[in-house]
Amino acid sequence: MRETELMLAGYGLTTAEIFYRMPDHRNVLNTFVWQEYDLAPDYPALFRFIEFWQEKIEGPLHSVRFTHRKLIHPGEWRNVVGEFRLN
C-alpha cells in the first residue's frame, strides 16, 4: 500500500531507537533508528522487527524506546475537486 492509503487505514508512523551491545565489546552500547508505518496499540511491524533482530543479528538488545504518531486521521481527509487561481 502507498503511505497515504496506510495513514487513511489507521496506520501511524512508528519510530524506534534501539540500543544494542556490540558483539565483540559487550560494554559498548550502540544505537539504531528504525521507522515504519504501524498500527497502535499492538505494533505488529515493530515486534516483527525486534524478533528478526533477536534471531538474525549478533548484537544483543539492551533496550528499545519508541514513539507513535498518526499523521492523518480519517476524519481530516477531504477529496477536493476543483482549483481556484488568483492572478
mmCIF file of C-alpha atoms in Angstrom:
data_model
loop_
_atom_site.group_PDB
_atom_site.id
_atom_site.type_symbol
_atom_site.label_atom_id
_atom_site.label_comp_id
_atom_site.label_asym_id
_atom_site.label_seq_id
_atom_site.Cartn_x
_atom_site.Cartn_y
_atom_site.Cartn_z
ATOM 1 C CA MET A 1 0.000 0.000 0.000
ATOM 2 C CA ARG A 2 1.048 3.570 -0.510
ATOM 3 C CA GLU A 3 1.769 5.731 2.519
ATOM 4 C CA THR A 4 -1.400 7.812 2.179
ATOM 5 C CA GLU A 5 -3.551 4.670 1.977
ATOM 6 C CA LEU A 6 -1.849 3.300 5.090
ATOM 7 C CA MET A 7 -2.477 6.525 7.010
ATOM 8 C CA LEU A 8 -6.151 6.539 5.986
ATOM 9 C CA ALA A 9 -6.412 2.906 7.125
ATOM 10 C CA GLY A 10 -5.342 3.934 10.650
ATOM 11 C CA TYR A 11 -1.599 3.382 10.459
ATOM 12 C CA GLY A 12 0.765 5.853 12.065
ATOM 13 C CA LEU A 13 4.493 6.460 11.850
ATOM 14 C CA THR A 14 6.355 4.472 14.495
ATOM 15 C CA THR A 15 9.936 5.455 15.270
ATOM 16 C CA ALA A 16 12.071 3.213 17.469
ATOM 17 C CA GLU A 17 15.508 3.914 18.925
ATOM 18 C CA ILE A 18 17.152 0.564 19.534
ATOM 19 C CA PHE A 19 20.080 0.285 21.939
ATOM 20 C CA TYR A 20 22.198 -2.808 21.464
ATOM 21 C CA ARG A 21 25.536 -4.158 22.672
ATOM 22 C CA MET A 22 28.416 -4.597 20.271
ATOM 23 C CA PRO A 23 29.087 -8.323 19.677
ATOM 24 C CA ASP A 24 32.844 -8.086 20.371
ATOM 25 C CA HIS A 25 32.661 -5.400 23.071
ATOM 26 C CA ARG A 26 29.747 -6.136 25.421
ATOM 27 C CA ASN A 27 30.319 -2.950 27.455
ATOM 28 C CA VAL A 28 29.786 -0.682 24.425
ATOM 29 C CA LEU A 29 26.240 0.394 23.531
ATOM 30 C CA ASN A 30 25.305 1.467 20.021
ATOM 31 C CA THR A 31 22.037 2.821 18.627
ATOM 32 C CA PHE A 32 19.928 2.074 15.574
ATOM 33 C CA VAL A 33 16.890 4.099 14.469
ATOM 34 C CA TRP A 34 14.002 2.254 12.785
ATOM 35 C CA GLN A 35 10.880 3.807 11.211
ATOM 36 C CA GLU A 36 7.836 2.143 9.698
ATOM 37 C CA TYR A 37 4.092 2.667 9.406
ATOM 38 C CA ASP A 38 2.455 0.531 12.079
ATOM 39 C CA LEU A 39 -0.828 0.003 13.917
ATOM 40 C CA ALA A 40 -1.165 1.061 17.551
ATOM 41 C CA PRO A 41 -1.555 -0.359 20.210
ATOM 42 C CA ASP A 42 -0.290 -3.792 19.066
ATOM 43 C CA TYR A 43 2.641 -2.602 16.870
ATOM 44 C CA PRO A 44 2.947 -5.790 14.778
ATOM 45 C CA ALA A 45 5.667 -4.416 12.452
ATOM 46 C CA LEU A 46 7.822 -3.242 15.374
ATOM 47 C CA PHE A 47 7.586 -6.575 17.174
ATOM 48 C CA ARG A 48 8.345 -8.482 13.944
ATOM 49 C CA PHE A 49 11.476 -6.359 13.544
ATOM 50 C CA ILE A 50 12.535 -6.962 17.161
ATOM 51 C CA GLU A 51 12.027 -10.716 16.703
ATOM 52 C CA PHE A 52 14.068 -10.572 13.479
ATOM 53 C CA TRP A 53 16.827 -8.707 15.335
ATOM 54 C CA GLN A 54 16.952 -11.279 18.124
ATOM 55 C CA GLU A 55 17.107 -14.196 15.657
ATOM 56 C CA LYS A 56 19.461 -12.836 12.980
ATOM 57 C CA ILE A 57 21.614 -10.017 14.411
ATOM 58 C CA GLU A 58 24.574 -10.807 16.668
ATOM 59 C CA GLY A 59 24.349 -7.636 18.781
ATOM 60 C CA PRO A 60 22.091 -8.393 21.776
ATOM 61 C CA LEU A 61 19.383 -5.831 22.534
ATOM 62 C CA HIS A 62 19.769 -3.617 25.568
ATOM 63 C CA SER A 63 16.573 -1.548 25.300
ATOM 64 C CA VAL A 64 14.072 -0.084 22.836
ATOM 65 C CA ARG A 65 12.386 3.323 23.031
ATOM 66 C CA PHE A 66 9.635 4.136 20.575
ATOM 67 C CA THR A 67 7.015 6.720 19.719
ATOM 68 C CA HIS A 68 3.956 6.555 17.501
ATOM 69 C CA ARG A 69 2.186 9.396 15.707
ATOM 70 C CA LYS A 70 -0.824 9.349 13.427
ATOM 71 C CA LEU A 71 -0.118 11.849 10.691
ATOM 72 C CA ILE A 72 -3.573 11.853 9.088
ATOM 73 C CA HIS A 73 -6.804 10.899 10.779
ATOM 74 C CA PRO A 74 -9.600 9.528 8.588
ATOM 75 C CA GLY A 75 -11.853 12.448 9.577
ATOM 76 C CA GLU A 76 -9.301 15.016 8.389
ATOM 77 C CA TRP A 77 -9.152 13.824 4.785
ATOM 78 C CA ARG A 78 -11.303 15.535 2.159
ATOM 79 C CA ASN A 79 -11.324 14.933 -1.561
ATOM 80 C CA VAL A 80 -11.133 18.356 -3.214
ATOM 81 C CA VAL A 81 -12.371 18.703 -6.759
ATOM 82 C CA GLY A 82 -11.582 21.956 -8.486
ATOM 83 C CA GLU A 83 -8.983 24.633 -8.333
ATOM 84 C CA PHE A 84 -9.057 28.416 -7.878
ATOM 85 C CA ARG A 85 -6.336 30.582 -9.367
ATOM 86 C CA LEU A 86 -5.663 34.139 -8.303
ATOM 87 C CA ASN A 87 -3.588 36.350 -10.556
#
